[in-house]
mmCIF file of C-alpha atoms in Angstrom:
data_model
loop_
_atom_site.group_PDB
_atom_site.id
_atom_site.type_symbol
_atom_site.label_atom_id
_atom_site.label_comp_id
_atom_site.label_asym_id
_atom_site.label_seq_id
_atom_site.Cartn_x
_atom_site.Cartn_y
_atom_site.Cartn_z
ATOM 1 C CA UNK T 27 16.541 31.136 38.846
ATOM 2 C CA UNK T 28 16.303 27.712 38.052
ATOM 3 C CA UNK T 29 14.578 25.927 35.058
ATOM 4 C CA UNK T 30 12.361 23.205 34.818
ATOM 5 C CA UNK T 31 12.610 20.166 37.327
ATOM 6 C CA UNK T 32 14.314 17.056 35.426
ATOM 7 C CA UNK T 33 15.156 14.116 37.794
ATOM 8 C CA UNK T 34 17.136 11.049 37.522
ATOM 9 C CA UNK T 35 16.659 7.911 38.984
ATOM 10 C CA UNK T 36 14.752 7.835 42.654
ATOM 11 C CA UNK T 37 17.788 7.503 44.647
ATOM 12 C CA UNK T 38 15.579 4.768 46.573
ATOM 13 C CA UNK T 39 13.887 1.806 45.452
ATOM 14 C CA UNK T 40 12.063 2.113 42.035
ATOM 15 C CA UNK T 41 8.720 2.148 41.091
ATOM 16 C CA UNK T 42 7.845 -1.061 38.542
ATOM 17 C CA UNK T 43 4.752 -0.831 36.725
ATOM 18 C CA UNK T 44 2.736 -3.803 37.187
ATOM 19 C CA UNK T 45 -1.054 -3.634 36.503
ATOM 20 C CA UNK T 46 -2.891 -2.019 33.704
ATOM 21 C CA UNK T 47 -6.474 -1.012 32.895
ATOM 22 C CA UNK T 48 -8.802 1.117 31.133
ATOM 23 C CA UNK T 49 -11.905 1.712 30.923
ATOM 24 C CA UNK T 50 -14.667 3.488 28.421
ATOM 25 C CA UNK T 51 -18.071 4.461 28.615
ATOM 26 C CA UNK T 52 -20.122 2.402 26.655
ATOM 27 C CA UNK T 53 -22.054 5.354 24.323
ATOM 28 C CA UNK T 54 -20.013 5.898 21.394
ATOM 29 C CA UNK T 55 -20.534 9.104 19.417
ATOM 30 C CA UNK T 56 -19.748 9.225 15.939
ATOM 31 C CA UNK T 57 -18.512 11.990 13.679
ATOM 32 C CA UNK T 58 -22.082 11.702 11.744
ATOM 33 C CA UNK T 59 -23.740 12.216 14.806
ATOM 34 C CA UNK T 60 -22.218 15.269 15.354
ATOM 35 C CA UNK T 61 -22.088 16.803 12.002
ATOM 36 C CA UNK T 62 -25.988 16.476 12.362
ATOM 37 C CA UNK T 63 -25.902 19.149 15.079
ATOM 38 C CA UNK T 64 -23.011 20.793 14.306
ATOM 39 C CA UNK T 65 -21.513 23.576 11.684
ATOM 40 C CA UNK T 66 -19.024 20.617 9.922
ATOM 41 C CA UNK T 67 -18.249 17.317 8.359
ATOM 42 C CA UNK T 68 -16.884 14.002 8.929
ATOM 43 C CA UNK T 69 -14.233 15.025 6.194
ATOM 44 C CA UNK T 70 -13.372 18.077 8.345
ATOM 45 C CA UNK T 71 -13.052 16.440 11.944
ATOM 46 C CA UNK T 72 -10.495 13.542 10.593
ATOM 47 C CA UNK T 73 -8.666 15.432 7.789
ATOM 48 C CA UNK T 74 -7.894 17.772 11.123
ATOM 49 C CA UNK T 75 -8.062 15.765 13.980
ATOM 50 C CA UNK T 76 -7.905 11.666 13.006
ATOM 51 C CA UNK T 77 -10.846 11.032 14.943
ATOM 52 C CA UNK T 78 -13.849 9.369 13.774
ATOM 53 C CA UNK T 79 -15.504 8.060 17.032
ATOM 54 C CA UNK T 80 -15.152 9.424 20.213
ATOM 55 C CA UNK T 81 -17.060 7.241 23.765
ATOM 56 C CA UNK T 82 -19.483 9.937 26.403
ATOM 57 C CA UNK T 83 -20.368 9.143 30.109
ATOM 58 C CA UNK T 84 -24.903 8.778 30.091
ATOM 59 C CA UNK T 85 -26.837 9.952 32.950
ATOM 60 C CA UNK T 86 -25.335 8.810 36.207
ATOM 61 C CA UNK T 87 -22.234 8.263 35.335
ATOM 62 C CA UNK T 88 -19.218 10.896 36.593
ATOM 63 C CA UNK T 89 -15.277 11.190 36.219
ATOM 64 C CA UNK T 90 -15.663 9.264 39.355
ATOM 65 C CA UNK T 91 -17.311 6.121 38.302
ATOM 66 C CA UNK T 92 -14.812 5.645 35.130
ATOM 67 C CA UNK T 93 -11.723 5.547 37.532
ATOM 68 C CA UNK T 94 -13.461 3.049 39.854
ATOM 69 C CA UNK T 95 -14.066 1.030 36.773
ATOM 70 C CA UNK T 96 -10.413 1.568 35.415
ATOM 71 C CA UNK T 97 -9.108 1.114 39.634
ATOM 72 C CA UNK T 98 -10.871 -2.338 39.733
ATOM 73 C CA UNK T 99 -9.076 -3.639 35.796
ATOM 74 C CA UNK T 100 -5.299 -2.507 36.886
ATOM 75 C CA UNK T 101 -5.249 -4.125 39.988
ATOM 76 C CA UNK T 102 -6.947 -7.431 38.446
ATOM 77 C CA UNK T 103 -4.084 -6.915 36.405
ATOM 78 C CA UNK T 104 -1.622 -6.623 38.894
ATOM 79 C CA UNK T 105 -3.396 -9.599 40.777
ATOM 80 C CA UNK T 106 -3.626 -7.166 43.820
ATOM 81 C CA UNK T 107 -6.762 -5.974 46.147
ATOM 82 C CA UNK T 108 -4.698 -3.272 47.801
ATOM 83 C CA UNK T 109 -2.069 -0.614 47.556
ATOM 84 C CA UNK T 110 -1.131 1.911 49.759
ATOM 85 C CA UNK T 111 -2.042 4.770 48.114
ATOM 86 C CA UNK T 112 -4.474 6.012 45.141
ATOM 87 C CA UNK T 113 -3.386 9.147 42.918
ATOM 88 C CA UNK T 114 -6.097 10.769 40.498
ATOM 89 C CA UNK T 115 -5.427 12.497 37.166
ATOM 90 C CA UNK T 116 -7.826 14.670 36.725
ATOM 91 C CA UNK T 117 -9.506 18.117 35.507
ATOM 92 C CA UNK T 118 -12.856 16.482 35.906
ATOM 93 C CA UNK T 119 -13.213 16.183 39.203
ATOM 94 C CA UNK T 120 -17.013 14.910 40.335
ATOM 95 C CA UNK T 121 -17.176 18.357 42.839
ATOM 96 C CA UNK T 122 -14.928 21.368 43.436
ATOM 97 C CA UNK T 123 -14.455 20.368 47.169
ATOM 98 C CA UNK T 124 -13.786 17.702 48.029
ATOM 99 C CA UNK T 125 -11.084 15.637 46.082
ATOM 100 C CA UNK T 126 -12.684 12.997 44.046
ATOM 101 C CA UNK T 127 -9.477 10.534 44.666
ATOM 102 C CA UNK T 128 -10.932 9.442 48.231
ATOM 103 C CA UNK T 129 -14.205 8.277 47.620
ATOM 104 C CA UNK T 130 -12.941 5.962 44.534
ATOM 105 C CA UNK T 131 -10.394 4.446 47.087
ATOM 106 C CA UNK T 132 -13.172 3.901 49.101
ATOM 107 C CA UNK T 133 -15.426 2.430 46.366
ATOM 108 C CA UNK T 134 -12.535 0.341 45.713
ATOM 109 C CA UNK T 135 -12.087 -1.297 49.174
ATOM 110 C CA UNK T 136 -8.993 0.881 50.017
ATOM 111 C CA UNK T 137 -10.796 3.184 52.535
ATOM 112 C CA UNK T 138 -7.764 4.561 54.994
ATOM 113 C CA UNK T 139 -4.844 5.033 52.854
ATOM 114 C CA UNK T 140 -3.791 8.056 51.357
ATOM 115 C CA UNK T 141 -5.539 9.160 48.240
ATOM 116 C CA UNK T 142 -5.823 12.781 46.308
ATOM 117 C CA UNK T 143 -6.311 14.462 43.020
ATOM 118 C CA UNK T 144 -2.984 16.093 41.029
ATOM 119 C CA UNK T 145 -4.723 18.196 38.650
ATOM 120 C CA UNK T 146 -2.414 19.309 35.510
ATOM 121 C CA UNK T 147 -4.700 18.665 32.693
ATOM 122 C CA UNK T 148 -3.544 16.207 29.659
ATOM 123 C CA UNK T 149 -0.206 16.168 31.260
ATOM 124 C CA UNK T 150 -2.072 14.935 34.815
ATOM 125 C CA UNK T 151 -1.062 10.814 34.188
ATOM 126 C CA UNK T 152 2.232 11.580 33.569
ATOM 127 C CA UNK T 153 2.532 14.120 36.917
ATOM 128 C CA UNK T 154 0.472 11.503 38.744
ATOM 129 C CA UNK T 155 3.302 9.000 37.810
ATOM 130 C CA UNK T 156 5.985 10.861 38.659
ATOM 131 C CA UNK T 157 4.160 11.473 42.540
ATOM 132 C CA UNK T 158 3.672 7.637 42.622
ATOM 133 C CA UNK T 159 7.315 6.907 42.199
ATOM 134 C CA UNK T 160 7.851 9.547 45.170
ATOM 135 C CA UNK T 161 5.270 8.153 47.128
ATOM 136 C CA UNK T 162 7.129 4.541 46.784
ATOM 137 C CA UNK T 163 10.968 5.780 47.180
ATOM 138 C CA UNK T 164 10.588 7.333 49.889
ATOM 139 C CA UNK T 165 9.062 4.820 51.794
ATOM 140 C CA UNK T 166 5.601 6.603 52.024
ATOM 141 C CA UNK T 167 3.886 3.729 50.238
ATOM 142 C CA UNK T 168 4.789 0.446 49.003
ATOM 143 C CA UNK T 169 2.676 0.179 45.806
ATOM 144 C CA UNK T 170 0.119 2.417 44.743
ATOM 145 C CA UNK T 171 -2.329 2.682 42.134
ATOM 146 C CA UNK T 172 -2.157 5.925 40.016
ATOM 147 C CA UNK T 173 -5.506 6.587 37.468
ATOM 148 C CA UNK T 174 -6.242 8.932 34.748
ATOM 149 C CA UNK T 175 -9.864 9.880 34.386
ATOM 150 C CA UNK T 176 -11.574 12.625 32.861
ATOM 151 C CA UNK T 177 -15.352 13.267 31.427
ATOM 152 C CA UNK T 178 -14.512 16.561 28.723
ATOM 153 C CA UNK T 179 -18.170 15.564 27.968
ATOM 154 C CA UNK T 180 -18.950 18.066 30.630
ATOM 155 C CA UNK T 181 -17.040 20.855 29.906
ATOM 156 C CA UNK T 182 -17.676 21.353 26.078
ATOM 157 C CA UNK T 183 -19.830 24.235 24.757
ATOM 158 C CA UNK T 184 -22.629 22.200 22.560
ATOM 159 C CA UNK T 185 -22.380 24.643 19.433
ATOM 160 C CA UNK T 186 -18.560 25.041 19.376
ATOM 161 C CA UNK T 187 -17.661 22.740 16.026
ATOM 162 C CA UNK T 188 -13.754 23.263 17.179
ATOM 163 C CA UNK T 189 -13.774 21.704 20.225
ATOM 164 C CA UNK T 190 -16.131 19.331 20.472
ATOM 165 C CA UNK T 191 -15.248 16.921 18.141
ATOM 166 C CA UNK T 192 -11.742 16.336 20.130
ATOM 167 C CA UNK T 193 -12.943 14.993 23.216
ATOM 168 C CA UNK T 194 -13.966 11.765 24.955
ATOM 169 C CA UNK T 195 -14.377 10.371 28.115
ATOM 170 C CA UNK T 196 -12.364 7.667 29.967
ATOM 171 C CA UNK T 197 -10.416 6.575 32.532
ATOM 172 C CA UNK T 198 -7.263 4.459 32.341
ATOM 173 C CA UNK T 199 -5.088 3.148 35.653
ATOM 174 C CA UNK T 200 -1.817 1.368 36.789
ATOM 175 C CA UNK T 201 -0.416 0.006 39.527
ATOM 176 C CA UNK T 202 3.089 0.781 40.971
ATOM 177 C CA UNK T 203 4.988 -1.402 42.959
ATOM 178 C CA UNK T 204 8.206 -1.234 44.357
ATOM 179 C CA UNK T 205 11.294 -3.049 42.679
ATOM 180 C CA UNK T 206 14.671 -2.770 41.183
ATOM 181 C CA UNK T 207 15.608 0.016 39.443
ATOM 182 C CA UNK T 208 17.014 -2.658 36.486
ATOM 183 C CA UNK T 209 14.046 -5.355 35.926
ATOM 184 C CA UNK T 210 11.096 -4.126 33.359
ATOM 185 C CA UNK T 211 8.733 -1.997 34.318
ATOM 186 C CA UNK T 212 11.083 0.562 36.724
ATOM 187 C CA UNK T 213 10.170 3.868 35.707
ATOM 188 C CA UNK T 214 12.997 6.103 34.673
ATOM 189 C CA UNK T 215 14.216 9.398 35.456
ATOM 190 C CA UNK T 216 11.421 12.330 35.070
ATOM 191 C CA UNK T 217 10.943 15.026 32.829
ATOM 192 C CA UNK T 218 8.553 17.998 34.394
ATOM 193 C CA UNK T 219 8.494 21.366 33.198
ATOM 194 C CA UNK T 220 5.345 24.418 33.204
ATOM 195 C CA UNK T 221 4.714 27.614 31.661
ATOM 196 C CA UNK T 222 2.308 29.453 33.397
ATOM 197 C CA UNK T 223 2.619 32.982 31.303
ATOM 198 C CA UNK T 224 0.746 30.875 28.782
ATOM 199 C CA UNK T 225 -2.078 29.652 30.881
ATOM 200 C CA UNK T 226 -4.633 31.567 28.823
ATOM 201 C CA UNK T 227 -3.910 29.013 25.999
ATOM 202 C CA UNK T 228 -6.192 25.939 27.292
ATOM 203 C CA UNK T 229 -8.808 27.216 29.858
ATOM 204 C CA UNK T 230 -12.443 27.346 31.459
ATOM 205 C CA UNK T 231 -12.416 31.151 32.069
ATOM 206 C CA UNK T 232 -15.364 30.850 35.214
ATOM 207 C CA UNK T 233 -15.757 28.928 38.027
ATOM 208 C CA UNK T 234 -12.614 29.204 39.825
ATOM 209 C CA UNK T 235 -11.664 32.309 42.733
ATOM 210 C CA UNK T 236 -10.245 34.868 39.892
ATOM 211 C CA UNK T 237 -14.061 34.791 38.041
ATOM 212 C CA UNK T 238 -15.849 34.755 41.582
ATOM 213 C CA UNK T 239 -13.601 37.029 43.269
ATOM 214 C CA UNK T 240 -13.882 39.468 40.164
ATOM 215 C CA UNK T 241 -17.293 41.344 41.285
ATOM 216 C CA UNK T 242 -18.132 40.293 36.959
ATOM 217 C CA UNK T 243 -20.940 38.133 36.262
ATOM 218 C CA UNK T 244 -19.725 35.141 33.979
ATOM 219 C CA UNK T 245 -20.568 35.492 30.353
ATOM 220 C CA UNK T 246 -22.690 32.478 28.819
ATOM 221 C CA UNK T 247 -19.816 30.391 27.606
ATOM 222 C CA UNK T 248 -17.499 31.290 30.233
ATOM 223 C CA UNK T 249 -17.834 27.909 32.076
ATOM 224 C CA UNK T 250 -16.894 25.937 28.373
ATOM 225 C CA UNK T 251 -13.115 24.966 28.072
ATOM 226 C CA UNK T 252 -11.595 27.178 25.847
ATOM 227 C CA UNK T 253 -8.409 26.818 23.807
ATOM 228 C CA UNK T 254 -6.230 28.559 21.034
ATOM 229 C CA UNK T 255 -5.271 25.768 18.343
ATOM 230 C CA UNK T 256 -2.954 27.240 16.955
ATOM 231 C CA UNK T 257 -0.544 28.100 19.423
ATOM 232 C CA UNK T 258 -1.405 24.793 20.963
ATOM 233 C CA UNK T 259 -0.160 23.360 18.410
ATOM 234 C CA UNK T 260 3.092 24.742 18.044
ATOM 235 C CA UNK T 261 4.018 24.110 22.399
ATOM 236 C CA UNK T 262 2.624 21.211 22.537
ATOM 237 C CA UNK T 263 4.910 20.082 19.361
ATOM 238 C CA UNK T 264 7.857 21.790 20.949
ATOM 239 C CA UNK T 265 7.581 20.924 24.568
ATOM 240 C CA UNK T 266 7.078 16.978 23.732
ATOM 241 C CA UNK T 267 10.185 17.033 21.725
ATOM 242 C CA UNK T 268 11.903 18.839 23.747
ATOM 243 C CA UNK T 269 10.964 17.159 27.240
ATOM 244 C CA UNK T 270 11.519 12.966 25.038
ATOM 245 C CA UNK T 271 14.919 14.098 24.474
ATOM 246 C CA UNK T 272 15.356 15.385 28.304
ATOM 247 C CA UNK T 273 14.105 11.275 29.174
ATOM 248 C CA UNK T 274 16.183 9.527 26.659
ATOM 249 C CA UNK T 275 19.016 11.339 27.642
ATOM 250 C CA UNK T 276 18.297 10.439 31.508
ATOM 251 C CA UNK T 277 17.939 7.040 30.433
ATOM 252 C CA UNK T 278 20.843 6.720 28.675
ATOM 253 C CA UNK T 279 18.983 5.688 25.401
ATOM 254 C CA UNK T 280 18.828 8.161 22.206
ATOM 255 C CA UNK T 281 15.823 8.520 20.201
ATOM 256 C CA UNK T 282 16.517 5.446 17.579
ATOM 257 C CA UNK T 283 16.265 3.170 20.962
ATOM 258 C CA UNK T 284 12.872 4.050 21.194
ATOM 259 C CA UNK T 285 10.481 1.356 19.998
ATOM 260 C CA UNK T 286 7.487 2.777 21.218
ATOM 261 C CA UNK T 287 6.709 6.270 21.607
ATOM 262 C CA UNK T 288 3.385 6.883 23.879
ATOM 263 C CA UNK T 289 2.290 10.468 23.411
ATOM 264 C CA UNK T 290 -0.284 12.076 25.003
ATOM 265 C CA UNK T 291 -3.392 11.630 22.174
ATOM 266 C CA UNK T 292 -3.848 15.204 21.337
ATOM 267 C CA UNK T 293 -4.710 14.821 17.350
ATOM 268 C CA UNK T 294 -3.338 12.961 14.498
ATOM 269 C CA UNK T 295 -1.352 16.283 13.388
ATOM 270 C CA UNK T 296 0.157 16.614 16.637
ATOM 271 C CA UNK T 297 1.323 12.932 16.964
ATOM 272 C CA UNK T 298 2.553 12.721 13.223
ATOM 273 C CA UNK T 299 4.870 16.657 13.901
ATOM 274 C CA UNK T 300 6.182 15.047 16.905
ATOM 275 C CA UNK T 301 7.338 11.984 15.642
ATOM 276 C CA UNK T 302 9.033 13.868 12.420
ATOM 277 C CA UNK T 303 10.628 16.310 14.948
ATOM 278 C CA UNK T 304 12.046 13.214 16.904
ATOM 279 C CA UNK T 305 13.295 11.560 13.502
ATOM 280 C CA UNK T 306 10.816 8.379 14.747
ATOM 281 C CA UNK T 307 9.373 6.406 11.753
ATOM 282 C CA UNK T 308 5.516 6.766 12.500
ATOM 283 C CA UNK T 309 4.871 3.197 13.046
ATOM 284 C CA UNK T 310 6.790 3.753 16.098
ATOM 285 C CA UNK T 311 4.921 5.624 17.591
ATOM 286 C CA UNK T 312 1.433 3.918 18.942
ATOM 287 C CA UNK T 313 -1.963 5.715 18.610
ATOM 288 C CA UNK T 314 -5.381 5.202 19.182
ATOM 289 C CA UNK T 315 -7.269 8.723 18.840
ATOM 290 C CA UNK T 316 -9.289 7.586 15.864
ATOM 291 C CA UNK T 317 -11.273 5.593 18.523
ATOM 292 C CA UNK T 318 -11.407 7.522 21.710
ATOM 293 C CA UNK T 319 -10.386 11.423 20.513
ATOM 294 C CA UNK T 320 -8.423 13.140 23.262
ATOM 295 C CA UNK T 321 -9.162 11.745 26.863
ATOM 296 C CA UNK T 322 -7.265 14.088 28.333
ATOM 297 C CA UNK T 323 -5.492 12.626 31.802
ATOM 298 C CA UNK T 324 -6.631 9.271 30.493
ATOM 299 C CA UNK T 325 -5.225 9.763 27.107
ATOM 300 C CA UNK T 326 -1.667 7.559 28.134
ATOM 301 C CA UNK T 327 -2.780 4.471 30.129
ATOM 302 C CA UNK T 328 -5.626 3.914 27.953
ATOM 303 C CA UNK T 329 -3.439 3.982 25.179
ATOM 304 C CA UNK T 330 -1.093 1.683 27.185
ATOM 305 C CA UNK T 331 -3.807 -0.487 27.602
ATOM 306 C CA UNK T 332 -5.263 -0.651 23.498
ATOM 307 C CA UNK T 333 -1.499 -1.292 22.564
ATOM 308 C CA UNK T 334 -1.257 -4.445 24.853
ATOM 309 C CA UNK T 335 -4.138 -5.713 23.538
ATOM 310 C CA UNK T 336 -3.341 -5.250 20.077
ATOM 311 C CA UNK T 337 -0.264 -6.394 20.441
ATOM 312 C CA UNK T 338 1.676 -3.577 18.866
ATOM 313 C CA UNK T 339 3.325 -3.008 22.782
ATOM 314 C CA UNK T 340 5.387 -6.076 23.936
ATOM 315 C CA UNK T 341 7.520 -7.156 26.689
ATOM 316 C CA UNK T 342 11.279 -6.000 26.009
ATOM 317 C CA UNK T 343 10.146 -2.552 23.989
ATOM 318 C CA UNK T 344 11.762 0.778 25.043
ATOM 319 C CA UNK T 345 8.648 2.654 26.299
ATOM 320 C CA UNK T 346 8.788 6.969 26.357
ATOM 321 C CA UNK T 347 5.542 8.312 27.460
ATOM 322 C CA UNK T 348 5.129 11.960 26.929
ATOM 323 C CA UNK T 349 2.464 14.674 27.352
ATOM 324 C CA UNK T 350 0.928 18.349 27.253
ATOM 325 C CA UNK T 351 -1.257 19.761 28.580
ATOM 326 C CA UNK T 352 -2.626 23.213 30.330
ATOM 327 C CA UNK T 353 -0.857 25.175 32.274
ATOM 328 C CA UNK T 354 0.968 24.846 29.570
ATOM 329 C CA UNK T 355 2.571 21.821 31.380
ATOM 330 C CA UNK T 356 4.448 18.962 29.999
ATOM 331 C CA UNK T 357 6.171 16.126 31.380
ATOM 332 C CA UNK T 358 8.326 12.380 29.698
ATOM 333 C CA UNK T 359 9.359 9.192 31.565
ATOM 334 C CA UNK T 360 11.060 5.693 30.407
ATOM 335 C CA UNK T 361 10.466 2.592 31.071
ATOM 336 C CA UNK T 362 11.262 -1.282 29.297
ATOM 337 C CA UNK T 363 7.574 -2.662 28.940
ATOM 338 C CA UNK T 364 7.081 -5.581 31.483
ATOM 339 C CA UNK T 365 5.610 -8.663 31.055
ATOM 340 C CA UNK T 366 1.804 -7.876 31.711
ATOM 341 C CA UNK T 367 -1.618 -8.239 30.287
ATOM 342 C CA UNK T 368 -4.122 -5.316 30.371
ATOM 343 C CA UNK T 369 -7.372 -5.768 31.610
#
């Protein structure tokens, strides 16, 4: 039997980040504006969560229409019009069938290559990532643009105080290009791992084959993502530390070479455990969740992106992205932060 999948270096050419963007809808939701519907209190959501403000697509808009908007702002960034091939992070998707990855190529002038969804939930962008780098060693592609976009707005149950104060929607995006495995941006080695005996953790119980196929009618908040905090809380914890030290390691680096940590933005306790667990003094590690909540897929490059313009992510910094998700999946990669400006 063997264990989870942790690759070095693409014995090929690298992949070299090169473009950034990111994207939010433009309605913001506030804390007060939930509390006024909901069974809590502004004190409650950021004592437990950090988040005070979260953005929500409006009428018209779908997971769709944030990743062409995110598409468009990495490969400004990248000072490209094309790439040969689009991957989308997402749990979102705009319809069951088909994938929503080939109509926002084609919305994006890229009609004709290769583009499809990779859906493993918050750890999607990092998954997507790792299929980009495949796509460019082995030849498949020679740049491609890999987005994370996801509208939770869509999936929350309206009277559930636990979960819907986490989410936003968003959609964040870079572009890939290939390169040498030693100038800034190459991606490093890849940690992937899954544990599907806990896929009851994080779920939307109907909609899928295994409710249809059942013969049972779906109960009313069957189609709502579901998920179990607590044990959440404690894998998600675990499997980040555990799969950062599986990256440093492929690197070559150890955990005080980090200088910025870029974790999947779960919640504030989440980020702060896994930086103690690491040893990683907290201003390490970068965070934006007060402003966005959890994005899910999108949670990563848009984080990428806030950090760039904040200035708290510079050229030269030892990069480790990391994230969980459901599945339970989890996945890390390296990189030295390039020279680049987000758009």
């Amino acid at each position: 039997m063997t264990g989870p999948a942790t690759a070095g270096r693409p014995a090929g050419p690298a992949a070299v980040l090169c473009g950034l963007g990111g994207w939010l809808p433009p309605r913001v939701v506030t804390n007060e504006e939930l509390v006024a519907r909901l069974d809590t209190s502004d004190e409650w959501i950021r004592s437990r969560t950090g988040i005070r403000q979260r953005h929500v697509i409006e009428p018209g808009m779908s997971t769709g229409s944030l990743a062409v908007e995110a598409g468009a702002r990495a490969l400004k960034s990248a000072q490209q019009d094309s790439v040969g091939a689009v991957v989308l992070a997402t749990t979102t998707p705009d319809r069951p069938c088909p994938a929503t990855a080939p109509e926002v190529a084609a919305r994006l002038g890229l009609a004709g290559v290769p583009a499809f969804d990779v859906g493993a939930v918050c750890a999607g962008f990092v998954y997507a990532l790792a299929i980009g780098v495949g796509l460019i060693s082995s030849g498949t592609a020679d740049d491609a643009l890999v987005i994370g976009a996801d509208t939770y707005s869509t999936l929350l149950d309206p009277e559930d105080r636990t979960t819907g104060p986490i989410f936003g929607d968003g959609a964040g995006a870079v572009v890939l290009r290939r390169g040498d495995p030693d100038e800034p941006g190459a991606l490093g080695g890849f940690d992937l791992g899954t544990d599907g005996h806990l896929s009851d953790l994080i779920e939307i119980p109907a909609g899928g084959s295994r409710q249809r196929g059942s013969g049972v009618p779906a109960g009313p908040r069957d189609h709502y993502f579901a998920m179990q905090g607590k044990q959440v809380f404690r894998h998600a914890v675990l499997r980040m530390t555990g799969s950062v030290q599986k990256a440093v390691d492929r690197a070559g680096w150890t955990v005080r070479d980090i200088d910025r940590l870029a974790a999947h933005q779960a919640n504030s306790r989440i980020l702060d455990a896994l930086a103690e667990q690491l040893g990683l003094p907290q201003e390490r590690a970068l965070s934006n969740i007060d402003r966005v909540g959890n994005t899910a897929a999108a949670s990563i490059p848009l984080l990428l992106a806030d950090a760039v313009a904040d200035g708290s992510l510079r050229a030269g910094h030892s990069v480790v992205l990391t994230s969980f998700g459901g599945g339970l999946a989890w996945g890390s990669t390296t990189l030295r932060w390039p020279q680049l400006d987000a758009v």
